Amino acid sequence: SILDVDLALIASGSIRAESLGPIVTQEDFMLAFPYSSSMIGLSLNGTQIRNIVKYLMREDVFDENVYTEWFQFSNGFFCEYDRGTGEILNLAIDGKDVQDEEIYTVAMQSYFFCSIEQYFGISVEEVEKNGKPTELASSTQNVMIEYFDAHDFIKLDGEQRLLIYDPS
């Protein structure tokens, strides 16, 4: 199920509001997150996750003249990245260092899975080395609505998920 994933990636382009709250109605949420694609689950090893994160941090994504998609990483993800060296200094999921050979379950919207090489720099064939991708949920919106329904008052804790050291 979607709740059993180690890491979920949601494209920031899917989020169509600058802010929500302090009280959020279902209508507010649907306007802020209007896309309801399915969620795909992938089995990726730590090396593949590291390569995907490095691809997402490639230098052209920082060029304001180049369009690229940014992704929101789920709770528990942490990465320190040095733009000067192009290296990941620290990569952890749920407080544990990502291990190269360990298999992690990653969820992403089906739209981005269909173009995984373009958005994540990894081929479907490479992904399938660890098992066939599966549909975890038929609607991203429904998953998020169910989560909000089950958690009355969600308080943001200011958790840092991505630290980027700029060489300038």
JSON list of N, CA and C in Angstrom, two decimals, residues 19-66:
[
{"chain": "A", "resi": 19, "resn": "SER", "atom": "N", "xyz": [-0.15, 28.46, -0.77]},
{"chain": "A", "resi": 19, "resn": "SER", "atom": "CA", "xyz": [-0.29, 28.10, 0.63]},
{"chain": "A", "resi": 19, "resn": "SER", "atom": "C", "xyz": [-1.69, 27.57, 0.88]},
{"chain": "A", "resi": 20, "resn": "LEU", "atom": "N", "xyz": [-1.83, 26.89, 2.00]},
{"chain": "A", "resi": 20, "resn": "LEU", "atom": "CA", "xyz": [-3.12, 26.37, 2.45]},
{"chain": "A", "resi": 20, "resn": "LEU", "atom": "C", "xyz": [-3.24, 26.65, 3.94]},
{"chain": "A", "resi": 21, "resn": "GLY", "atom": "N", "xyz": [-4.46, 26.85, 4.37]},
{"chain": "A", "resi": 21, "resn": "GLY", "atom": "CA", "xyz": [-4.67, 26.89, 5.80]},
{"chain": "A", "resi": 21, "resn": "GLY", "atom": "C", "xyz": [-4.85, 28.28, 6.36]},
{"chain": "A", "resi": 22, "resn": "PRO", "atom": "N", "xyz": [-5.01, 28.37, 7.63]},
{"chain": "A", "resi": 22, "resn": "PRO", "atom": "CA", "xyz": [-4.73, 27.32, 8.61]},
{"chain": "A", "resi": 22, "resn": "PRO", "atom": "C", "xyz": [-5.78, 26.20, 8.61]},
{"chain": "A", "resi": 23, "resn": "ILE", "atom": "N", "xyz": [-6.98, 26.46, 8.13]},
{"chain": "A", "resi": 23, "resn": "ILE", "atom": "CA", "xyz": [-7.99, 25.41, 8.00]},
{"chain": "A", "resi": 23, "resn": "ILE", "atom": "C", "xyz": [-8.14, 25.12, 6.51]},
{"chain": "A", "resi": 24, "resn": "VAL", "atom": "N", "xyz": [-8.11, 23.84, 6.15]},
{"chain": "A", "resi": 24, "resn": "VAL", "atom": "CA", "xyz": [-8.16, 23.45, 4.74]},
{"chain": "A", "resi": 24, "resn": "VAL", "atom": "C", "xyz": [-9.42, 22.62, 4.52]},
{"chain": "A", "resi": 25, "resn": "THR", "atom": "N", "xyz": [-10.25, 23.08, 3.61]},
{"chain": "A", "resi": 25, "resn": "THR", "atom": "CA", "xyz": [-11.43, 22.29, 3.23]},
{"chain": "A", "resi": 25, "resn": "THR", "atom": "C", "xyz": [-11.03, 21.35, 2.10]},
{"chain": "A", "resi": 26, "resn": "GLN", "atom": "N", "xyz": [-11.88, 20.37, 1.83]},
{"chain": "A", "resi": 26, "resn": "GLN", "atom": "CA", "xyz": [-11.60, 19.46, 0.72]},
{"chain": "A", "resi": 26, "resn": "GLN", "atom": "C", "xyz": [-11.59, 20.24, -0.59]},
{"chain": "A", "resi": 27, "resn": "GLU", "atom": "N", "xyz": [-12.46, 21.22, -0.73]},
{"chain": "A", "resi": 27, "resn": "GLU", "atom": "CA", "xyz": [-12.48, 22.05, -1.94]},
{"chain": "A", "resi": 27, "resn": "GLU", "atom": "C", "xyz": [-11.16, 22.81, -2.09]},
{"chain": "A", "resi": 28, "resn": "ASP", "atom": "N", "xyz": [-10.65, 23.39, -0.99]},
{"chain": "A", "resi": 28, "resn": "ASP", "atom": "CA", "xyz": [-9.35, 24.08, -1.04]},
{"chain": "A", "resi": 28, "resn": "ASP", "atom": "C", "xyz": [-8.26, 23.13, -1.51]},
{"chain": "A", "resi": 29, "resn": "PHE", "atom": "N", "xyz": [-8.28, 21.93, -0.94]},
{"chain": "A", "resi": 29, "resn": "PHE", "atom": "CA", "xyz": [-7.26, 20.95, -1.30]},
{"chain": "A", "resi": 29, "resn": "PHE", "atom": "C", "xyz": [-7.34, 20.57, -2.77]},
{"chain": "A", "resi": 30, "resn": "MET", "atom": "N", "xyz": [-8.56, 20.33, -3.27]},
{"chain": "A", "resi": 30, "resn": "MET", "atom": "CA", "xyz": [-8.74, 19.92, -4.67]},
{"chain": "A", "resi": 30, "resn": "MET", "atom": "C", "xyz": [-8.29, 21.01, -5.63]},
{"chain": "A", "resi": 31, "resn": "LEU", "atom": "N", "xyz": [-8.47, 22.26, -5.25]},
{"chain": "A", "resi": 31, "resn": "LEU", "atom": "CA", "xyz": [-7.99, 23.36, -6.09]},
{"chain": "A", "resi": 31, "resn": "LEU", "atom": "C", "xyz": [-6.47, 23.46, -6.05]},
{"chain": "A", "resi": 32, "resn": "ALA", "atom": "N", "xyz": [-5.89, 23.18, -4.89]},
{"chain": "A", "resi": 32, "resn": "ALA", "atom": "CA", "xyz": [-4.43, 23.26, -4.73]},
{"chain": "A", "resi": 32, "resn": "ALA", "atom": "C", "xyz": [-3.74, 22.06, -5.36]},
{"chain": "A", "resi": 33, "resn": "PHE", "atom": "N", "xyz": [-4.39, 20.92, -5.40]},
{"chain": "A", "resi": 33, "resn": "PHE", "atom": "CA", "xyz": [-3.81, 19.69, -5.92]},
{"chain": "A", "resi": 33, "resn": "PHE", "atom": "C", "xyz": [-4.81, 19.04, -6.87]},
{"chain": "A", "resi": 34, "resn": "PRO", "atom": "N", "xyz": [-4.95, 19.60, -8.10]},
{"chain": "A", "resi": 34, "resn": "PRO", "atom": "CA", "xyz": [-6.03, 19.19, -8.99]},
{"chain": "A", "resi": 34, "resn": "PRO", "atom": "C", "xyz": [-5.81, 17.89, -9.76]},
{"chain": "A", "resi": 35, "resn": "TYR", "atom": "N", "xyz": [-4.62, 17.33, -9.68]},
{"chain": "A", "resi": 35, "resn": "TYR", "atom": "CA", "xyz": [-4.33, 16.14, -10.49]},
{"chain": "A", "resi": 35, "resn": "TYR", "atom": "C", "xyz": [-4.56, 14.88, -9.68]},
{"chain": "A", "resi": 36, "resn": "SER", "atom": "N", "xyz": [-5.19, 13.90, -10.31]},
{"chain": "A", "resi": 36, "resn": "SER", "atom": "CA", "xyz": [-5.54, 12.68, -9.59]},
{"chain": "A", "resi": 36, "resn": "SER", "atom": "C", "xyz": [-4.98, 11.44, -10.28]},
{"chain": "A", "resi": 37, "resn": "SER", "atom": "N", "xyz": [-3.73, 11.50, -10.67]},
{"chain": "A", "resi": 37, "resn": "SER", "atom": "CA", "xyz": [-3.13, 10.33, -11.32]},
{"chain": "A", "resi": 37, "resn": "SER", "atom": "C", "xyz": [-2.89, 9.23, -10.30]},
{"chain": "A", "resi": 38, "resn": "SER", "atom": "N", "xyz": [-2.64, 8.05, -10.78]},
{"chain": "A", "resi": 38, "resn": "SER", "atom": "CA", "xyz": [-2.36, 6.94, -9.88]},
{"chain": "A", "resi": 38, "resn": "SER", "atom": "C", "xyz": [-0.94, 7.08, -9.33]},
{"chain": "A", "resi": 39, "resn": "MET", "atom": "N", "xyz": [-0.68, 6.32, -8.26]},
{"chain": "A", "resi": 39, "resn": "MET", "atom": "CA", "xyz": [0.66, 6.28, -7.67]},
{"chain": "A", "resi": 39, "resn": "MET", "atom": "C", "xyz": [1.28, 4.93, -8.01]},
{"chain": "A", "resi": 40, "resn": "ILE", "atom": "N", "xyz": [2.51, 4.98, -8.48]},
{"chain": "A", "resi": 40, "resn": "ILE", "atom": "CA", "xyz": [3.24, 3.77, -8.86]},
{"chain": "A", "resi": 40, "resn": "ILE", "atom": "C", "xyz": [4.30, 3.50, -7.81]},
{"chain": "A", "resi": 41, "resn": "GLY", "atom": "N", "xyz": [4.44, 2.24, -7.42]},
{"chain": "A", "resi": 41, "resn": "GLY", "atom": "CA", "xyz": [5.47, 1.83, -6.47]},
{"chain": "A", "resi": 41, "resn": "GLY", "atom": "C", "xyz": [6.61, 1.15, -7.20]},
{"chain": "A", "resi": 42, "resn": "LEU", "atom": "N", "xyz": [7.82, 1.56, -6.88]},
{"chain": "A", "resi": 42, "resn": "LEU", "atom": "CA", "xyz": [9.02, 1.00, -7.50]},
{"chain": "A", "resi": 42, "resn": "LEU", "atom": "C", "xyz": [9.92, 0.45, -6.40]},
{"chain": "A", "resi": 43, "resn": "SER", "atom": "N", "xyz": [10.64, -0.60, -6.71]},
{"chain": "A", "resi": 43, "resn": "SER", "atom": "CA", "xyz": [11.68, -1.10, -5.81]},
{"chain": "A", "resi": 43, "resn": "SER", "atom": "C", "xyz": [13.01, -0.61, -6.36]},
{"chain": "A", "resi": 44, "resn": "LEU", "atom": "N", "xyz": [13.69, 0.23, -5.59]},
{"chain": "A", "resi": 44, "resn": "LEU", "atom": "CA", "xyz": [14.97, 0.79, -6.02]},
{"chain": "A", "resi": 44, "resn": "LEU", "atom": "C", "xyz": [16.03, 0.50, -4.96]},
{"chain": "A", "resi": 45, "resn": "ASN", "atom": "N", "xyz": [17.25, 0.22, -5.43]},
{"chain": "A", "resi": 45, "resn": "ASN", "atom": "CA", "xyz": [18.31, 0.05, -4.44]},
{"chain": "A", "resi": 45, "resn": "ASN", "atom": "C", "xyz": [18.89, 1.42, -4.09]},
{"chain": "A", "resi": 46, "resn": "GLY", "atom": "N", "xyz": [19.70, 1.45, -3.06]},
{"chain": "A", "resi": 46, "resn": "GLY", "atom": "CA", "xyz": [20.26, 2.71, -2.59]},
{"chain": "A", "resi": 46, "resn": "GLY", "atom": "C", "xyz": [21.08, 3.43, -3.64]},
{"chain": "A", "resi": 47, "resn": "THR", "atom": "N", "xyz": [21.83, 2.69, -4.45]},
{"chain": "A", "resi": 47, "resn": "THR", "atom": "CA", "xyz": [22.62, 3.31, -5.51]},
{"chain": "A", "resi": 47, "resn": "THR", "atom": "C", "xyz": [21.71, 4.00, -6.52]},
{"chain": "A", "resi": 48, "resn": "GLN", "atom": "N", "xyz": [20.61, 3.36, -6.88]},
{"chain": "A", "resi": 48, "resn": "GLN", "atom": "CA", "xyz": [19.67, 3.97, -7.82]},
{"chain": "A", "resi": 48, "resn": "GLN", "atom": "C", "xyz": [19.05, 5.23, -7.23]},
{"chain": "A", "resi": 49, "resn": "ILE", "atom": "N", "xyz": [18.69, 5.19, -5.95]},
{"chain": "A", "resi": 49, "resn": "ILE", "atom": "CA", "xyz": [18.12, 6.39, -5.31]},
{"chain": "A", "resi": 49, "resn": "ILE", "atom": "C", "xyz": [19.16, 7.51, -5.31]},
{"chain": "A", "resi": 50, "resn": "ARG", "atom": "N", "xyz": [20.39, 7.18, -4.97]},
{"chain": "A", "resi": 50, "resn": "ARG", "atom": "CA", "xyz": [21.46, 8.18, -4.96]},
{"chain": "A", "resi": 50, "resn": "ARG", "atom": "C", "xyz": [21.63, 8.79, -6.36]},
{"chain": "A", "resi": 51, "resn": "ASN", "atom": "N", "xyz": [21.61, 7.96, -7.40]},
{"chain": "A", "resi": 51, "resn": "ASN", "atom": "CA", "xyz": [21.76, 8.46, -8.77]},
{"chain": "A", "resi": 51, "resn": "ASN", "atom": "C", "xyz": [20.58, 9.34, -9.18]},
{"chain": "A", "resi": 52, "resn": "ILE", "atom": "N", "xyz": [19.38, 8.97, -8.74]},
{"chain": "A", "resi": 52, "resn": "ILE", "atom": "CA", "xyz": [18.20, 9.78, -9.04]},
{"chain": "A", "resi": 52, "resn": "ILE", "atom": "C", "xyz": [18.31, 11.14, -8.37]},
{"chain": "A", "resi": 53, "resn": "VAL", "atom": "N", "xyz": [18.71, 11.16, -7.10]},
{"chain": "A", "resi": 53, "resn": "VAL", "atom": "CA", "xyz": [18.85, 12.43, -6.38]},
{"chain": "A", "resi": 53, "resn": "VAL", "atom": "C", "xyz": [19.91, 13.29, -7.06]},
{"chain": "A", "resi": 54, "resn": "LYS", "atom": "N", "xyz": [21.02, 12.69, -7.46]},
{"chain": "A", "resi": 54, "resn": "LYS", "atom": "CA", "xyz": [22.06, 13.47, -8.16]},
{"chain": "A", "resi": 54, "resn": "LYS", "atom": "C", "xyz": [21.52, 14.02, -9.48]},
{"chain": "A", "resi": 55, "resn": "TYR", "atom": "N", "xyz": [20.71, 13.23, -10.17]},
{"chain": "A", "resi": 55, "resn": "TYR", "atom": "CA", "xyz": [20.11, 13.70, -11.42]},
{"chain": "A", "resi": 55, "resn": "TYR", "atom": "C", "xyz": [19.17, 14.87, -11.15]},
{"chain": "A", "resi": 56, "resn": "LEU", "atom": "N", "xyz": [18.38, 14.77, -10.09]},
{"chain": "A", "resi": 56, "resn": "LEU", "atom": "CA", "xyz": [17.47, 15.85, -9.74]},
{"chain": "A", "resi": 56, "resn": "LEU", "atom": "C", "xyz": [18.22, 17.13, -9.34]},
{"chain": "A", "resi": 57, "resn": "MET", "atom": "N", "xyz": [19.46, 16.99, -8.91]},
{"chain": "A", "resi": 57, "resn": "MET", "atom": "CA", "xyz": [20.27, 18.13, -8.48]},
{"chain": "A", "resi": 57, "resn": "MET", "atom": "C", "xyz": [21.26, 18.60, -9.55]},
{"chain": "A", "resi": 58, "resn": "ARG", "atom": "N", "xyz": [21.14, 18.06, -10.77]},
{"chain": "A", "resi": 58, "resn": "ARG", "atom": "CA", "xyz": [22.08, 18.46, -11.83]},
{"chain": "A", "resi": 58, "resn": "ARG", "atom": "C", "xyz": [22.06, 19.98, -12.00]},
{"chain": "A", "resi": 59, "resn": "GLU", "atom": "N", "xyz": [23.14, 20.52, -12.46]},
{"chain": "A", "resi": 59, "resn": "GLU", "atom": "CA", "xyz": [23.34, 21.97, -12.44]},
{"chain": "A", "resi": 59, "resn": "GLU", "atom": "C", "xyz": [22.30, 22.75, -13.23]},
{"chain": "A", "resi": 60, "resn": "ASP", "atom": "N", "xyz": [21.78, 22.21, -14.33]},
{"chain": "A", "resi": 60, "resn": "ASP", "atom": "CA", "xyz": [20.82, 22.99, -15.13]},
{"chain": "A", "resi": 60, "resn": "ASP", "atom": "C", "xyz": [19.49, 23.23, -14.39]},
{"chain": "A", "resi": 61, "resn": "VAL", "atom": "N", "xyz": [19.18, 22.45, -13.35]},
{"chain": "A", "resi": 61, "resn": "VAL", "atom": "CA", "xyz": [17.94, 22.71, -12.61]},
{"chain": "A", "resi": 61, "resn": "VAL", "atom": "C", "xyz": [18.01, 24.01, -11.83]},
{"chain": "A", "resi": 62, "resn": "PHE", "atom": "N", "xyz": [19.21, 24.52, -11.62]},
{"chain": "A", "resi": 62, "resn": "PHE", "atom": "CA", "xyz": [19.37, 25.77, -10.88]},
{"chain": "A", "resi": 62, "resn": "PHE", "atom": "C", "xyz": [19.38, 26.99, -11.82]},
{"chain": "A", "resi": 63, "resn": "ASP", "atom": "N", "xyz": [19.30, 26.74, -13.12]},
{"chain": "A", "resi": 63, "resn": "ASP", "atom": "CA", "xyz": [19.28, 27.82, -14.11]},
{"chain": "A", "resi": 63, "resn": "ASP", "atom": "C", "xyz": [17.85, 28.29, -14.29]},
{"chain": "A", "resi": 64, "resn": "GLU", "atom": "N", "xyz": [17.58, 29.54, -13.94]},
{"chain": "A", "resi": 64, "resn": "GLU", "atom": "CA", "xyz": [16.20, 30.04, -14.02]},
{"chain": "A", "resi": 64, "resn": "GLU", "atom": "C", "xyz": [15.68, 30.13, -15.45]},
{"chain": "A", "resi": 65, "resn": "ASN", "atom": "N", "xyz": [16.54, 29.98, -16.45]},
{"chain": "A", "resi": 65, "resn": "ASN", "atom": "CA", "xyz": [16.11, 30.01, -17.84]},
{"chain": "A", "resi": 65, "resn": "ASN", "atom": "C", "xyz": [15.75, 28.62, -18.38]},
{"chain": "A", "resi": 66, "resn": "VAL", "atom": "N", "xyz": [15.94, 27.60, -17.56]},
{"chain": "A", "resi": 66, "resn": "VAL", "atom": "CA", "xyz": [15.65, 26.23, -17.97]},
{"chain": "A", "resi": 66, "resn": "VAL", "atom": "C", "xyz": [14.48, 25.73, -17.15]}
]
